[in-house]
CSV table of C-alpha atoms and ligand atoms in Angstrom, one decimal:
chain,number,residue,atom,x,y,z
A,254,MET,CA,-12.3,-13.4,23.2
A,255,THR,CA,-12.2,-9.6,23.1
A,256,ASP,CA,-14.1,-6.8,24.6
A,257,LYS,CA,-12.6,-4.2,22.2
A,258,THR,CA,-15.0,-2.0,20.3
A,259,LEU,CA,-15.3,-2.6,16.6
A,260,PHE,CA,-13.3,0.6,16.0
A,261,GLU,CA,-10.6,-0.4,18.5
A,262,ARG,CA,-10.2,-3.5,16.3
A,263,ILE,CA,-9.8,-1.3,13.2
A,264,ILE,CA,-7.2,0.8,15.1
A,265,ALA,CA,-5.4,-2.4,16.0
A,266,ARG,CA,-5.5,-3.5,12.3
A,267,GLU,CA,-7.5,-6.6,13.4
A,268,ILE,CA,-10.2,-5.6,10.9
A,269,PRO,CA,-9.3,-4.0,7.6
A,270,ALA,CA,-10.3,-0.5,6.7
A,271,THR,CA,-9.3,2.2,4.2
A,272,ILE,CA,-7.4,4.5,6.5
A,273,LEU,CA,-7.3,8.2,5.5
A,274,TYR,CA,-5.4,9.7,8.4
A,275,GLU,CA,-4.0,8.7,11.8
A,276,ASP,CA,-2.1,10.3,14.6
A,277,ASP,CA,-1.6,9.6,18.3
A,278,ARG,CA,-5.1,10.8,19.2
A,279,CYS,CA,-7.4,9.7,16.4
A,280,ILE,CA,-7.9,7.8,13.2
A,281,ALA,CA,-10.0,8.5,10.1
A,282,PHE,CA,-11.2,5.8,7.8
A,283,LYS,CA,-13.9,5.2,5.1
A,284,ASP,CA,-17.3,4.1,6.2
A,285,ILE,CA,-18.1,0.5,5.1
A,286,ASN,CA,-21.6,1.6,4.1
A,287,PRO,CA,-21.2,5.1,2.6
A,288,GLN,CA,-24.2,7.4,2.7
A,289,ALA,CA,-22.6,9.9,0.3
A,290,PRO,CA,-19.8,9.7,-2.3
A,291,PHE,CA,-17.4,10.6,0.4
A,292,HIS,CA,-18.1,9.2,3.9
A,293,ALA,CA,-15.4,9.0,6.5
A,294,LEU,CA,-15.4,8.3,10.2
A,295,ILE,CA,-13.2,10.2,12.7
A,296,VAL,CA,-12.6,8.1,15.8
A,297,PRO,CA,-10.6,8.9,18.9
A,298,ILE,CA,-8.1,6.3,19.9
A,299,LYS,CA,-9.5,6.6,23.4
A,300,PRO,CA,-12.7,4.4,23.5
A,301,ILE,CA,-15.2,7.0,24.7
A,302,SER,CA,-18.6,5.3,24.2
A,303,ARG,CA,-20.5,8.4,23.1
A,304,LEU,CA,-20.2,12.2,23.2
A,305,GLY,CA,-22.4,12.4,26.3
A,306,GLU,CA,-19.8,10.3,28.1
A,307,ALA,CA,-16.9,12.6,27.3
A,308,ALA,CA,-15.3,14.4,30.2
A,309,PRO,CA,-14.4,18.0,30.5
A,310,THR,CA,-10.8,16.9,30.2
A,311,ASP,CA,-11.6,15.5,26.8
A,312,GLY,CA,-12.2,19.0,25.4
A,313,ALA,CA,-9.0,19.3,23.5
A,314,LEU,CA,-9.5,15.8,22.0
A,315,MET,CA,-13.0,16.8,20.9
A,316,GLY,CA,-11.6,19.9,19.2
A,317,HIS,CA,-8.9,17.8,17.5
A,318,LEU,CA,-11.6,15.4,16.1
A,319,MET,CA,-13.4,18.4,14.6
A,320,LEU,CA,-10.3,19.8,13.1
A,321,THR,CA,-9.3,16.4,11.7
A,322,ALA,CA,-12.8,16.1,10.2
A,323,ALA,CA,-12.2,19.3,8.3
A,324,ARG,CA,-8.7,18.2,7.3
A,325,VAL,CA,-9.9,14.9,5.9
A,326,ALA,CA,-12.7,16.6,4.0
A,327,ARG,CA,-10.3,19.2,2.6
A,328,GLU,CA,-7.7,16.5,1.6
A,329,ALA,CA,-10.4,14.6,-0.2
A,330,GLY,CA,-11.3,17.7,-2.2
A,331,HIS,CA,-14.4,18.6,-0.3
A,332,GLY,CA,-13.2,21.4,1.8
A,333,GLU,CA,-15.9,23.8,0.7
A,334,ASN,CA,-19.0,21.6,1.3
A,335,PHE,CA,-19.2,18.8,3.8
A,336,ARG,CA,-21.5,17.7,6.6
A,337,LEU,CA,-20.6,16.3,10.0
A,338,ALA,CA,-22.9,14.0,11.9
A,339,LEU,CA,-22.5,12.5,15.4
A,340,ASN,CA,-25.1,10.1,16.6
A,341,ASN,CA,-25.3,10.0,20.4
A,342,GLY,CA,-27.3,7.0,21.7
A,343,ALA,CA,-29.3,4.3,20.0
A,344,GLY,CA,-32.3,6.5,19.7
A,345,ALA,CA,-30.3,8.9,17.7
A,346,GLY,CA,-29.1,6.2,15.4
A,347,GLN,CA,-25.8,5.2,17.1
A,348,THR,CA,-24.9,1.6,16.3
A,349,VAL,CA,-21.2,1.5,17.2
A,350,PHE,CA,-20.6,2.6,20.8
A,351,HIS,CA,-17.2,4.2,20.3
A,352,LEU,CA,-17.6,7.9,19.7
A,353,HIS,CA,-17.1,8.9,16.1
A,354,ILE,CA,-17.9,11.8,13.8
A,355,HIS,CA,-19.3,11.1,10.3
A,356,VAL,CA,-17.9,13.3,7.5
A,357,LEU,CA,-20.2,13.3,4.5
A,358,ALA,CA,-19.6,15.0,1.2
A,359,GLY,CA,-20.0,14.9,-2.6
A,360,ARG,CA,-23.8,15.3,-2.8
A,361,PRO,CA,-26.4,18.0,-1.8
A,362,PHE,CA,-27.6,17.7,1.8
A,363,SER,CA,-31.1,18.8,2.9
A,364,TRP,CA,-32.2,20.4,6.1
A,365,PRO,CA,-33.6,19.3,8.5
A,366,PRO,CA,-31.7,16.0,8.6
A,367,GLY,CA,-33.6,12.8,8.8
B,275,5GP,P1,-23.3,5.1,13.9
B,275,5GP,O1,-24.6,4.4,13.4
B,275,5GP,O2,-22.9,4.4,15.2
B,275,5GP,O3,-23.4,6.5,14.0
B,275,5GP,O4,-22.2,4.8,12.8
B,275,5GP,C1,-21.5,3.6,12.7
B,275,5GP,C2,-20.9,3.6,11.3
B,275,5GP,O5,-19.9,2.6,11.3
B,275,5GP,C3,-22.0,3.2,10.3
B,275,5GP,O6,-22.0,4.3,9.3
B,275,5GP,C4,-21.4,1.9,9.7
B,275,5GP,O7,-21.6,1.9,8.3
B,275,5GP,C5,-20.0,2.0,10.1
B,275,5GP,N1,-19.4,0.7,10.2
B,275,5GP,C6,-19.9,-0.4,10.8
B,275,5GP,N2,-19.1,-1.5,10.8
B,275,5GP,C7,-18.0,-1.0,10.1
B,275,5GP,C8,-16.8,-1.7,9.7
B,275,5GP,O8,-16.5,-2.8,10.0
B,275,5GP,N3,-15.9,-0.9,9.0
B,275,5GP,C9,-16.1,0.4,8.6
B,275,5GP,N4,-15.2,1.0,7.9
B,275,5GP,N5,-17.2,1.0,9.0
B,275,5GP,C10,-18.2,0.3,9.7
């Protein structure tokens, strides 16, 4: 029995993932169902369910996630062109309720997003 989020189970190495970066505040790993040639997820160790649930005291952590997204893109050779996406709530496409930033790169992106 567990009430861990899916991403907490990846952090705990209970579920395998291709990990790209990790520190004491966040982890980055490849998405299992990539929507671009490069698709990583940046996940805080702290299991905040969605951005709307983040507290004012989480501000530095949120900035760290953004900077880690840029770092992971850069280290994968996509520092010039990448897209970040963050789905907040089921109606916006969120399926895993542990806050995460998608980092997508390696193909053209249109605007507006779908
Ligand atoms: P969301 O839809 O919540 O914004 O994004 C969740 C993401 O998690 C999806 O892109 C989905 O492909 C990814 N995902 C779901 N299960 C797993 C898994 O077990 N491993 C990895 N690496 N990614 C997963």
